[in-house]
Amino acid sequence: MADGKVVSIDYVLRDESGKELDRSSESAPLVYLHGARGIVPGLEEALAGKSVGDRVEARVPPDKGYGPKRNVKPQEVLRSRFPAEANVVKGAQFVAEGPNGRPMPIWVTKVQGRTIYVTSEHPLAGVTLVFDVTIRDVRDATEEEKAHGHAHGPGGHHDH
Ligand SMILES: [Zn+2]
């Protein structure tokens, strides 16, 4: 794996106790542009120099994962600030406008009637991530993908 390659991986993510946190679906591998920080730095480092078919186990500490736990105090937001059709449940991720006007990911920590508690802290902050990865496909990034700094799906034609 090298910078400028678009990589498709199957992965299972567990915490240190072995509890499964996430996995890619059989039909939809995770597709990312290597070298563009599309995945956590520790996993990108572990995949550098690997090839199609390789199985990689990587233990990624928080400072190379989703960062240390900062214990950010959740903020209250009214349900009416969310789209009416949105599924506002604990753990759901939304994109809010940050202080500088740029998009900022937020996560729901609690739902209490019409009051929603959200935090900008990633739910996996402070967690050591244990990845079990199989590399399914590698191809060169298209010019458009290089310009955008991210992958456009398995074939490079994902529209957005
Ligand atoms: Zn794009």
PDB file of N, CA, C and O in Angstrom, residues 1-76:
ATOM      1  N   MET A   1       0.838  -1.207   0.000  1.00  0.00           N
ATOM      2  CA  MET A   1       0.000   0.000   0.000  1.00  0.00           C
ATOM      3  C   MET A   1       0.859   1.237   0.000  1.00  0.00           C
ATOM      4  O   MET A   1       1.836   1.311   0.695  1.00  0.00           O
ATOM      5  N   ALA A   2       0.494   2.198  -0.812  1.00  0.00           N
ATOM      6  CA  ALA A   2       1.267   3.435  -0.877  1.00  0.00           C
ATOM      7  C   ALA A   2       0.309   4.605  -1.060  1.00  0.00           C
ATOM      8  O   ALA A   2      -0.856   4.416  -1.418  1.00  0.00           O
ATOM      9  N   ASP A   3       0.820   5.806  -0.841  1.00  0.00           N
ATOM     10  CA  ASP A   3      -0.004   7.002  -1.015  1.00  0.00           C
ATOM     11  C   ASP A   3      -0.547   7.063  -2.438  1.00  0.00           C
ATOM     12  O   ASP A   3       0.139   6.683  -3.388  1.00  0.00           O
ATOM     13  N   GLY A   4      -1.778   7.525  -2.568  1.00  0.00           N
ATOM     14  CA  GLY A   4      -2.375   7.648  -3.895  1.00  0.00           C
ATOM     15  C   GLY A   4      -3.074   6.385  -4.364  1.00  0.00           C
ATOM     16  O   GLY A   4      -3.582   6.340  -5.469  1.00  0.00           O
ATOM     17  N   LYS A   5      -3.097   5.347  -3.525  1.00  0.00           N
ATOM     18  CA  LYS A   5      -3.826   4.121  -3.861  1.00  0.00           C
ATOM     19  C   LYS A   5      -5.185   4.138  -3.181  1.00  0.00           C
ATOM     20  O   LYS A   5      -5.309   4.605  -2.038  1.00  0.00           O
ATOM     21  N   VAL A   6      -6.185   3.615  -3.884  1.00  0.00           N
ATOM     22  CA  VAL A   6      -7.498   3.431  -3.270  1.00  0.00           C
ATOM     23  C   VAL A   6      -7.606   1.969  -2.851  1.00  0.00           C
ATOM     24  O   VAL A   6      -7.398   1.060  -3.656  1.00  0.00           O
ATOM     25  N   VAL A   7      -7.899   1.775  -1.587  1.00  0.00           N
ATOM     26  CA  VAL A   7      -7.817   0.461  -0.972  1.00  0.00           C
ATOM     27  C   VAL A   7      -9.187   0.029  -0.461  1.00  0.00           C
ATOM     28  O   VAL A   7      -9.895   0.820   0.157  1.00  0.00           O
ATOM     29  N   SER A   8      -9.573  -1.214  -0.753  1.00  0.00           N
ATOM     30  CA  SER A   8     -10.802  -1.789  -0.203  1.00  0.00           C
ATOM     31  C   SER A   8     -10.419  -2.824   0.850  1.00  0.00           C
ATOM     32  O   SER A   8      -9.614  -3.717   0.571  1.00  0.00           O
ATOM     33  N   ILE A   9     -10.988  -2.679   2.032  1.00  0.00           N
ATOM     34  CA  ILE A   9     -10.670  -3.637   3.101  1.00  0.00           C
ATOM     35  C   ILE A   9     -11.935  -4.178   3.763  1.00  0.00           C
ATOM     36  O   ILE A   9     -12.947  -3.503   3.848  1.00  0.00           O
ATOM     37  N   ASP A  10     -11.824  -5.438   4.179  1.00  0.00           N
ATOM     38  CA  ASP A  10     -12.791  -5.994   5.120  1.00  0.00           C
ATOM     39  C   ASP A  10     -12.169  -5.817   6.499  1.00  0.00           C
ATOM     40  O   ASP A  10     -10.969  -6.031   6.664  1.00  0.00           O
ATOM     41  N   TYR A  11     -12.966  -5.430   7.474  1.00  0.00           N
ATOM     42  CA  TYR A  11     -12.376  -5.286   8.803  1.00  0.00           C
ATOM     43  C   TYR A  11     -13.351  -5.667   9.888  1.00  0.00           C
ATOM     44  O   TYR A  11     -14.570  -5.603   9.719  1.00  0.00           O
ATOM     45  N   VAL A  12     -12.780  -6.096  10.997  1.00  0.00           N
ATOM     46  CA  VAL A  12     -13.521  -6.245  12.239  1.00  0.00           C
ATOM     47  C   VAL A  12     -12.778  -5.391  13.255  1.00  0.00           C
ATOM     48  O   VAL A  12     -11.551  -5.449  13.343  1.00  0.00           O
ATOM     49  N   LEU A  13     -13.524  -4.574  13.982  1.00  0.00           N
ATOM     50  CA  LEU A  13     -12.920  -3.721  15.004  1.00  0.00           C
ATOM     51  C   LEU A  13     -13.400  -4.175  16.374  1.00  0.00           C
ATOM     52  O   LEU A  13     -14.602  -4.326  16.600  1.00  0.00           O
ATOM     53  N   ARG A  14     -12.419  -4.428  17.254  1.00  0.00           N
ATOM     54  CA  ARG A  14     -12.763  -4.822  18.623  1.00  0.00           C
ATOM     55  C   ARG A  14     -12.039  -3.897  19.593  1.00  0.00           C
ATOM     56  O   ARG A  14     -11.085  -3.210  19.212  1.00  0.00           O
ATOM     57  N   ASP A  15     -12.486  -3.915  20.845  1.00  0.00           N
ATOM     58  CA  ASP A  15     -11.692  -3.221  21.860  1.00  0.00           C
ATOM     59  C   ASP A  15     -10.723  -4.237  22.460  1.00  0.00           C
ATOM     60  O   ASP A  15     -10.674  -5.392  22.030  1.00  0.00           O
ATOM     61  N   GLU A  16      -9.940  -3.801  23.448  1.00  0.00           N
ATOM     62  CA  GLU A  16      -8.907  -4.680  23.995  1.00  0.00           C
ATOM     63  C   GLU A  16      -9.457  -5.905  24.694  1.00  0.00           C
ATOM     64  O   GLU A  16      -8.769  -6.910  24.835  1.00  0.00           O
ATOM     65  N   SER A  17     -10.702  -5.821  25.138  1.00  0.00           N
ATOM     66  CA  SER A  17     -11.291  -6.976  25.820  1.00  0.00           C
ATOM     67  C   SER A  17     -11.826  -7.998  24.820  1.00  0.00           C
ATOM     68  O   SER A  17     -12.282  -9.069  25.197  1.00  0.00           O
ATOM     69  N   GLY A  18     -11.797  -7.630  23.526  1.00  0.00           N
ATOM     70  CA  GLY A  18     -12.287  -8.543  22.498  1.00  0.00           C
ATOM     71  C   GLY A  18     -13.722  -8.281  22.090  1.00  0.00           C
ATOM     72  O   GLY A  18     -14.270  -8.965  21.229  1.00  0.00           O
ATOM     73  N   LYS A  19     -14.353  -7.281  22.690  1.00  0.00           N
ATOM     74  CA  LYS A  19     -15.731  -6.944  22.346  1.00  0.00           C
ATOM     75  C   LYS A  19     -15.782  -6.295  20.970  1.00  0.00           C
ATOM     76  O   LYS A  19     -15.038  -5.352  20.690  1.00  0.00           O
ATOM     77  N   GLU A  20     -16.655  -6.817  20.120  1.00  0.00           N
ATOM     78  CA  GLU A  20     -16.756  -6.275  18.769  1.00  0.00           C
ATOM     79  C   GLU A  20     -17.455  -4.918  18.771  1.00  0.00           C
ATOM     80  O   GLU A  20     -18.525  -4.761  19.355  1.00  0.00           O
ATOM     81  N   LEU A  21     -16.824  -3.939  18.112  1.00  0.00           N
ATOM     82  CA  LEU A  21     -17.375  -2.579  18.073  1.00  0.00           C
ATOM     83  C   LEU A  21     -17.980  -2.259  16.718  1.00  0.00           C
ATOM     84  O   LEU A  21     -18.930  -1.495  16.612  1.00  0.00           O
ATOM     85  N   ASP A  22     -17.411  -2.845  15.683  1.00  0.00           N
ATOM     86  CA  ASP A  22     -17.844  -2.497  14.330  1.00  0.00           C
ATOM     87  C   ASP A  22     -17.241  -3.509  13.363  1.00  0.00           C
ATOM     88  O   ASP A  22     -16.245  -4.148  13.667  1.00  0.00           O
ATOM     89  N   ARG A  23     -17.901  -3.656  12.207  1.00  0.00           N
ATOM     90  CA  ARG A  23     -17.297  -4.459  11.147  1.00  0.00           C
ATOM     91  C   ARG A  23     -17.858  -4.000   9.814  1.00  0.00           C
ATOM     92  O   ARG A  23     -18.951  -3.463   9.729  1.00  0.00           O
ATOM     93  N   SER A  24     -17.062  -4.211   8.762  1.00  0.00           N
ATOM     94  CA  SER A  24     -17.554  -3.888   7.426  1.00  0.00           C
ATOM     95  C   SER A  24     -18.544  -4.957   7.027  1.00  0.00           C
ATOM     96  O   SER A  24     -18.493  -6.082   7.511  1.00  0.00           O
ATOM     97  N   SER A  25     -19.473  -4.597   6.136  1.00  0.00           N
ATOM     98  CA  SER A  25     -20.455  -5.597   5.720  1.00  0.00           C
ATOM     99  C   SER A  25     -19.874  -6.413   4.568  1.00  0.00           C
ATOM    100  O   SER A  25     -19.015  -5.951   3.825  1.00  0.00           O
ATOM    101  N   GLU A  26     -20.365  -7.633   4.469  1.00  0.00           N
ATOM    102  CA  GLU A  26     -19.903  -8.582   3.459  1.00  0.00           C
ATOM    103  C   GLU A  26     -19.925  -7.960   2.058  1.00  0.00           C
ATOM    104  O   GLU A  26     -18.994  -8.110   1.275  1.00  0.00           O
ATOM    105  N   SER A  27     -21.007  -7.235   1.772  1.00  0.00           N
ATOM    106  CA  SER A  27     -21.195  -6.716   0.415  1.00  0.00           C
ATOM    107  C   SER A  27     -20.529  -5.363   0.201  1.00  0.00           C
ATOM    108  O   SER A  27     -20.374  -4.917  -0.923  1.00  0.00           O
ATOM    109  N   ALA A  28     -20.126  -4.715   1.286  1.00  0.00           N
ATOM    110  CA  ALA A  28     -19.571  -3.369   1.134  1.00  0.00           C
ATOM    111  C   ALA A  28     -18.310  -3.185   1.967  1.00  0.00           C
ATOM    112  O   ALA A  28     -18.362  -2.804   3.127  1.00  0.00           O
ATOM    113  N   PRO A  29     -17.152  -3.468   1.366  1.00  0.00           N
ATOM    114  CA  PRO A  29     -15.913  -3.246   2.101  1.00  0.00           C
ATOM    115  C   PRO A  29     -15.710  -1.744   2.352  1.00  0.00           C
ATOM    116  O   PRO A  29     -16.347  -0.916   1.698  1.00  0.00           O
ATOM    117  N   LEU A  30     -14.851  -1.417   3.286  1.00  0.00           N
ATOM    118  CA  LEU A  30     -14.484  -0.017   3.502  1.00  0.00           C
ATOM    119  C   LEU A  30     -13.494   0.385   2.409  1.00  0.00           C
ATOM    120  O   LEU A  30     -12.519  -0.324   2.153  1.00  0.00           O
ATOM    121  N   VAL A  31     -13.765   1.493   1.747  1.00  0.00           N
ATOM    122  CA  VAL A  31     -12.892   1.966   0.669  1.00  0.00           C
ATOM    123  C   VAL A  31     -12.295   3.303   1.088  1.00  0.00           C
ATOM    124  O   VAL A  31     -13.028   4.211   1.470  1.00  0.00           O
ATOM    125  N   TYR A  32     -10.963   3.405   1.038  1.00  0.00           N
ATOM    126  CA  TYR A  32     -10.342   4.669   1.453  1.00  0.00           C
ATOM    127  C   TYR A  32      -9.155   4.998   0.556  1.00  0.00           C
ATOM    128  O   TYR A  32      -8.610   4.134  -0.123  1.00  0.00           O
ATOM    129  N   LEU A  33      -8.771   6.261   0.563  1.00  0.00           N
ATOM    130  CA  LEU A  33      -7.608   6.732  -0.202  1.00  0.00           C
ATOM    131  C   LEU A  33      -6.401   6.761   0.727  1.00  0.00           C
ATOM    132  O   LEU A  33      -6.378   7.507   1.704  1.00  0.00           O
ATOM    133  N   HIS A  34      -5.407   5.909   0.409  1.00  0.00           N
ATOM    134  CA  HIS A  34      -4.249   5.808   1.296  1.00  0.00           C
ATOM    135  C   HIS A  34      -3.441   7.110   1.278  1.00  0.00           C
ATOM    136  O   HIS A  34      -3.205   7.682   0.225  1.00  0.00           O
ATOM    137  N   GLY A  35      -3.039   7.557   2.485  1.00  0.00           N
ATOM    138  CA  GLY A  35      -2.233   8.773   2.601  1.00  0.00           C
ATOM    139  C   GLY A  35      -3.053  10.031   2.773  1.00  0.00           C
ATOM    140  O   GLY A  35      -2.498  11.122   2.904  1.00  0.00           O
ATOM    141  N   ALA A  36      -4.390   9.897   2.784  1.00  0.00           N
ATOM    142  CA  ALA A  36      -5.244  11.079   2.864  1.00  0.00           C
ATOM    143  C   ALA A  36      -5.959  11.181   4.207  1.00  0.00           C
ATOM    144  O   ALA A  36      -6.852  11.984   4.379  1.00  0.00           O
ATOM    145  N   ARG A  37      -5.523  10.354   5.172  1.00  0.00           N
ATOM    146  CA  ARG A  37      -6.134  10.386   6.500  1.00  0.00           C
ATOM    147  C   ARG A  37      -7.636  10.101   6.471  1.00  0.00           C
ATOM    148  O   ARG A  37      -8.398  10.711   7.219  1.00  0.00           O
ATOM    149  N   GLY A  38      -8.026   9.187   5.567  1.00  0.00           N
ATOM    150  CA  GLY A  38      -9.428   8.797   5.505  1.00  0.00           C
ATOM    151  C   GLY A  38      -9.776   7.772   6.574  1.00  0.00           C
ATOM    152  O   GLY A  38     -10.937   7.514   6.851  1.00  0.00           O
ATOM    153  N   ILE A  39      -8.746   7.160   7.142  1.00  0.00           N
ATOM    154  CA  ILE A  39      -8.947   6.211   8.253  1.00  0.00           C
ATOM    155  C   ILE A  39      -8.019   6.644   9.383  1.00  0.00           C
ATOM    156  O   ILE A  39      -7.173   7.520   9.184  1.00  0.00           O
ATOM    157  N   VAL A  40      -8.170   6.067  10.555  1.00  0.00           N
ATOM    158  CA  VAL A  40      -7.344   6.505  11.685  1.00  0.00           C
ATOM    159  C   VAL A  40      -5.860   6.272  11.360  1.00  0.00           C
ATOM    160  O   VAL A  40      -5.505   5.291  10.698  1.00  0.00           O
ATOM    161  N   PRO A  41      -4.991   7.184  11.821  1.00  0.00           N
ATOM    162  CA  PRO A  41      -3.572   7.130  11.450  1.00  0.00           C
ATOM    163  C   PRO A  41      -2.901   5.793  11.772  1.00  0.00           C
ATOM    164  O   PRO A  41      -2.091   5.285  10.985  1.00  0.00           O
ATOM    165  N   GLY A  42      -3.231   5.197  12.917  1.00  0.00           N
ATOM    166  CA  GLY A  42      -2.582   3.950  13.321  1.00  0.00           C
ATOM    167  C   GLY A  42      -2.892   2.802  12.378  1.00  0.00           C
ATOM    168  O   GLY A  42      -2.041   1.948  12.113  1.00  0.00           O
ATOM    169  N   LEU A  43      -4.113   2.786  11.835  1.00  0.00           N
ATOM    170  CA  LEU A  43      -4.474   1.723  10.900  1.00  0.00           C
ATOM    171  C   LEU A  43      -3.813   1.986   9.545  1.00  0.00           C
ATOM    172  O   LEU A  43      -3.306   1.057   8.900  1.00  0.00           O
ATOM    173  N   GLU A  44      -3.776   3.239   9.142  1.00  0.00           N
ATOM    174  CA  GLU A  44      -3.114   3.582   7.882  1.00  0.00           C
ATOM    175  C   GLU A  44      -1.634   3.174   7.923  1.00  0.00           C
ATOM    176  O   GLU A  44      -1.110   2.589   6.978  1.00  0.00           O
ATOM    177  N   GLU A  45      -0.990   3.432   9.059  1.00  0.00           N
ATOM    178  CA  GLU A  45       0.416   3.039   9.215  1.00  0.00           C
ATOM    179  C   GLU A  45       0.574   1.531   9.119  1.00  0.00           C
ATOM    180  O   GLU A  45       1.501   1.029   8.491  1.00  0.00           O
ATOM    181  N   ALA A  46      -0.346   0.800   9.742  1.00  0.00           N
ATOM    182  CA  ALA A  46      -0.250  -0.662   9.760  1.00  0.00           C
ATOM    183  C   ALA A  46      -0.442  -1.256   8.363  1.00  0.00           C
ATOM    184  O   ALA A  46       0.071  -2.328   8.057  1.00  0.00           O
ATOM    185  N   LEU A  47      -1.185  -0.555   7.516  1.00  0.00           N
ATOM    186  CA  LEU A  47      -1.475  -1.073   6.175  1.00  0.00           C
ATOM    187  C   LEU A  47      -0.425  -0.651   5.141  1.00  0.00           C
ATOM    188  O   LEU A  47      -0.393  -1.188   4.032  1.00  0.00           O
ATOM    189  N   ALA A  48       0.436   0.294   5.517  1.00  0.00           N
ATOM    190  CA  ALA A  48       1.479   0.748   4.584  1.00  0.00           C
ATOM    191  C   ALA A  48       2.359  -0.425   4.188  1.00  0.00           C
ATOM    192  O   ALA A  48       2.779  -1.219   5.027  1.00  0.00           O
ATOM    193  N   GLY A  49       2.610  -0.573   2.912  1.00  0.00           N
ATOM    194  CA  GLY A  49       3.493  -1.630   2.419  1.00  0.00           C
ATOM    195  C   GLY A  49       2.814  -2.984   2.258  1.00  0.00           C
ATOM    196  O   GLY A  49       3.436  -3.930   1.784  1.00  0.00           O
ATOM    197  N   LYS A  50       1.541  -3.109   2.620  1.00  0.00           N
ATOM    198  CA  LYS A  50       0.828  -4.388   2.479  1.00  0.00           C
ATOM    199  C   LYS A  50       0.192  -4.489   1.090  1.00  0.00           C
ATOM    200  O   LYS A  50       0.051  -3.505   0.377  1.00  0.00           O
ATOM    201  N   SER A  51      -0.223  -5.719   0.749  1.00  0.00           N
ATOM    202  CA  SER A  51      -0.778  -5.942  -0.595  1.00  0.00           C
ATOM    203  C   SER A  51      -2.108  -6.673  -0.531  1.00  0.00           C
ATOM    204  O   SER A  51      -2.531  -7.156   0.526  1.00  0.00           O
ATOM    205  N   VAL A  52      -2.724  -6.809  -1.697  1.00  0.00           N
ATOM    206  CA  VAL A  52      -4.005  -7.505  -1.814  1.00  0.00           C
ATOM    207  C   VAL A  52      -3.887  -8.918  -1.236  1.00  0.00           C
ATOM    208  O   VAL A  52      -2.927  -9.625  -1.518  1.00  0.00           O
ATOM    209  N   GLY A  53      -4.868  -9.298  -0.444  1.00  0.00           N
ATOM    210  CA  GLY A  53      -4.886 -10.633   0.138  1.00  0.00           C
ATOM    211  C   GLY A  53      -4.240 -10.697   1.512  1.00  0.00           C
ATOM    212  O   GLY A  53      -4.460 -11.650   2.251  1.00  0.00           O
ATOM    213  N   ASP A  54      -3.440  -9.684   1.845  1.00  0.00           N
ATOM    214  CA  ASP A  54      -2.784  -9.689   3.155  1.00  0.00           C
ATOM    215  C   ASP A  54      -3.812  -9.538   4.270  1.00  0.00           C
ATOM    216  O   ASP A  54      -4.775  -8.801   4.124  1.00  0.00           O
ATOM    217  N   ARG A  55      -3.548 -10.253   5.362  1.00  0.00           N
ATOM    218  CA  ARG A  55      -4.360 -10.066   6.559  1.00  0.00           C
ATOM    219  C   ARG A  55      -3.488  -9.322   7.572  1.00  0.00           C
ATOM    220  O   ARG A  55      -2.345  -9.696   7.805  1.00  0.00           O
ATOM    221  N   VAL A  56      -4.048  -8.268   8.125  1.00  0.00           N
ATOM    222  CA  VAL A  56      -3.276  -7.406   9.014  1.00  0.00           C
ATOM    223  C   VAL A  56      -4.008  -7.250  10.334  1.00  0.00           C
ATOM    224  O   VAL A  56      -5.197  -6.918  10.348  1.00  0.00           O
ATOM    225  N   GLU A  57      -3.311  -7.538  11.415  1.00  0.00           N
ATOM    226  CA  GLU A  57      -3.882  -7.268  12.724  1.00  0.00           C
ATOM    227  C   GLU A  57      -3.156  -6.062  13.292  1.00  0.00           C
ATOM    228  O   GLU A  57      -1.932  -6.035  13.318  1.00  0.00           O
ATOM    229  N   ALA A  58      -3.915  -5.070  13.711  1.00  0.00           N
ATOM    230  CA  ALA A  58      -3.304  -3.836  14.191  1.00  0.00           C
ATOM    231  C   ALA A  58      -3.919  -3.425  15.511  1.00  0.00           C
ATOM    232  O   ALA A  58      -5.136  -3.411  15.674  1.00  0.00           O
ATOM    233  N   ARG A  59      -3.056  -3.105  16.450  1.00  0.00           N
ATOM    234  CA  ARG A  59      -3.514  -2.590  17.750  1.00  0.00           C
ATOM    235  C   ARG A  59      -3.188  -1.103  17.751  1.00  0.00           C
ATOM    236  O   ARG A  59      -2.019  -0.719  17.673  1.00  0.00           O
ATOM    237  N   VAL A  60      -4.219  -0.292  17.807  1.00  0.00           N
ATOM    238  CA  VAL A  60      -4.053   1.152  17.630  1.00  0.00           C
ATOM    239  C   VAL A  60      -4.409   1.886  18.926  1.00  0.00           C
ATOM    240  O   VAL A  60      -5.570   1.901  19.343  1.00  0.00           O
ATOM    241  N   PRO A  61      -3.404   2.503  19.567  1.00  0.00           N
ATOM    242  CA  PRO A  61      -3.692   3.259  20.794  1.00  0.00           C
ATOM    243  C   PRO A  61      -4.464   4.543  20.474  1.00  0.00           C
ATOM    244  O   PRO A  61      -4.442   5.001  19.327  1.00  0.00           O
ATOM    245  N   PRO A  62      -5.151   5.123  21.474  1.00  0.00           N
ATOM    246  CA  PRO A  62      -5.990   6.309  21.223  1.00  0.00           C
ATOM    247  C   PRO A  62      -5.274   7.442  20.489  1.00  0.00           C
ATOM    248  O   PRO A  62      -5.878   8.092  19.642  1.00  0.00           O
ATOM    249  N   ASP A  63      -3.990   7.671  20.786  1.00  0.00           N
ATOM    250  CA  ASP A  63      -3.326   8.819  20.148  1.00  0.00           C
ATOM    251  C   ASP A  63      -3.119   8.598  18.652  1.00  0.00           C
ATOM    252  O   ASP A  63      -2.817   9.540  17.926  1.00  0.00           O
ATOM    253  N   LYS A  64      -3.274   7.342  18.189  1.00  0.00           N
ATOM    254  CA  LYS A  64      -3.250   7.096  16.750  1.00  0.00           C
ATOM    255  C   LYS A  64      -4.615   6.614  16.259  1.00  0.00           C
ATOM    256  O   LYS A  64      -4.759   6.122  15.151  1.00  0.00           O
ATOM    257  N   GLY A  65      -5.596   6.726  17.155  1.00  0.00           N
ATOM    258  CA  GLY A  65      -6.965   6.357  16.815  1.00  0.00           C
ATOM    259  C   GLY A  65      -7.851   7.592  16.832  1.00  0.00           C
ATOM    260  O   GLY A  65      -7.626   8.531  16.076  1.00  0.00           O
ATOM    261  N   TYR A  66      -8.827   7.590  17.742  1.00  0.00           N
ATOM    262  CA  TYR A  66      -9.763   8.715  17.806  1.00  0.00           C
ATOM    263  C   TYR A  66      -9.418   9.707  18.905  1.00  0.00           C
ATOM    264  O   TYR A  66     -10.250  10.497  19.324  1.00  0.00           O
ATOM    265  N   GLY A  67      -8.169   9.661  19.376  1.00  0.00           N
ATOM    266  CA  GLY A  67      -7.711  10.646  20.343  1.00  0.00           C
ATOM    267  C   GLY A  67      -8.034  10.259  21.771  1.00  0.00           C
ATOM    268  O   GLY A  67      -8.796   9.319  22.023  1.00  0.00           O
ATOM    269  N   PRO A  68      -7.428  10.985  22.720  1.00  0.00           N
ATOM    270  CA  PRO A  68      -7.683  10.697  24.138  1.00  0.00           C
ATOM    271  C   PRO A  68      -9.089  11.123  24.529  1.00  0.00           C
ATOM    272  O   PRO A  68      -9.698  11.961  23.868  1.00  0.00           O
ATOM    273  N   LYS A  69      -9.593  10.517  25.588  1.00  0.00           N
ATOM    274  CA  LYS A  69     -10.908  10.904  26.093  1.00  0.00           C
ATOM    275  C   LYS A  69     -10.775  12.256  26.784  1.00  0.00           C
ATOM    276  O   LYS A  69      -9.968  12.449  27.670  1.00  0.00           O
ATOM    277  N   ARG A  70     -11.570  13.222  26.324  1.00  0.00           N
ATOM    278  CA  ARG A  70     -11.491  14.574  26.889  1.00  0.00           C
ATOM    279  C   ARG A  70     -12.631  14.846  27.855  1.00  0.00           C
ATOM    280  O   ARG A  70     -12.661  15.874  28.502  1.00  0.00           O
ATOM    281  N   ASN A  71     -13.574  13.890  27.926  1.00  0.00           N
ATOM    282  CA  ASN A  71     -14.738  14.073  28.792  1.00  0.00           C
ATOM    283  C   ASN A  71     -15.437  15.412  28.563  1.00  0.00           C
ATOM    284  O   ASN A  71     -15.699  16.168  29.498  1.00  0.00           O
ATOM    285  N   VAL A  72     -15.688  15.691  27.308  1.00  0.00           N
ATOM    286  CA  VAL A  72     -16.425  16.896  26.939  1.00  0.00           C
ATOM    287  C   VAL A  72     -17.842  16.808  27.496  1.00  0.00           C
ATOM    288  O   VAL A  72     -18.490  15.773  27.388  1.00  0.00           O
ATOM    289  N   LYS A  73     -18.289  17.877  28.122  1.00  0.00           N
ATOM    290  CA  LYS A  73     -19.639  17.879  28.685  1.00  0.00           C
ATOM    291  C   LYS A  73     -20.656  17.961  27.544  1.00  0.00           C
ATOM    292  O   LYS A  73     -20.598  18.871  26.728  1.00  0.00           O
ATOM    293  N   PRO A  74     -21.593  17.003  27.485  1.00  0.00           N
ATOM    294  CA  PRO A  74     -22.590  17.051  26.418  1.00  0.00           C
ATOM    295  C   PRO A  74     -23.432  18.323  26.492  1.00  0.00           C
ATOM    296  O   PRO A  74     -23.679  18.852  27.575  1.00  0.00           O
ATOM    297  N   GLN A  75     -23.842  18.804  25.317  1.00  0.00           N
ATOM    298  CA  GLN A  75     -24.655  20.009  25.246  1.00  0.00           C
ATOM    299  C   GLN A  75     -26.088  19.655  24.920  1.00  0.00           C
ATOM    300  O   GLN A  75     -26.345  18.691  24.212  1.00  0.00           O
ATOM    301  N   GLU A  76     -26.993  20.467  25.434  1.00  0.00           N
ATOM    302  CA  GLU A  76     -28.416  20.258  25.167  1.00  0.00           C
ATOM    303  C   GLU A  76     -28.820  20.944  23.870  1.00  0.00           C
ATOM    304  O   GLU A  76     -28.449  22.083  23.632  1.00  0.00           O
TER     305      GLU A  76
END
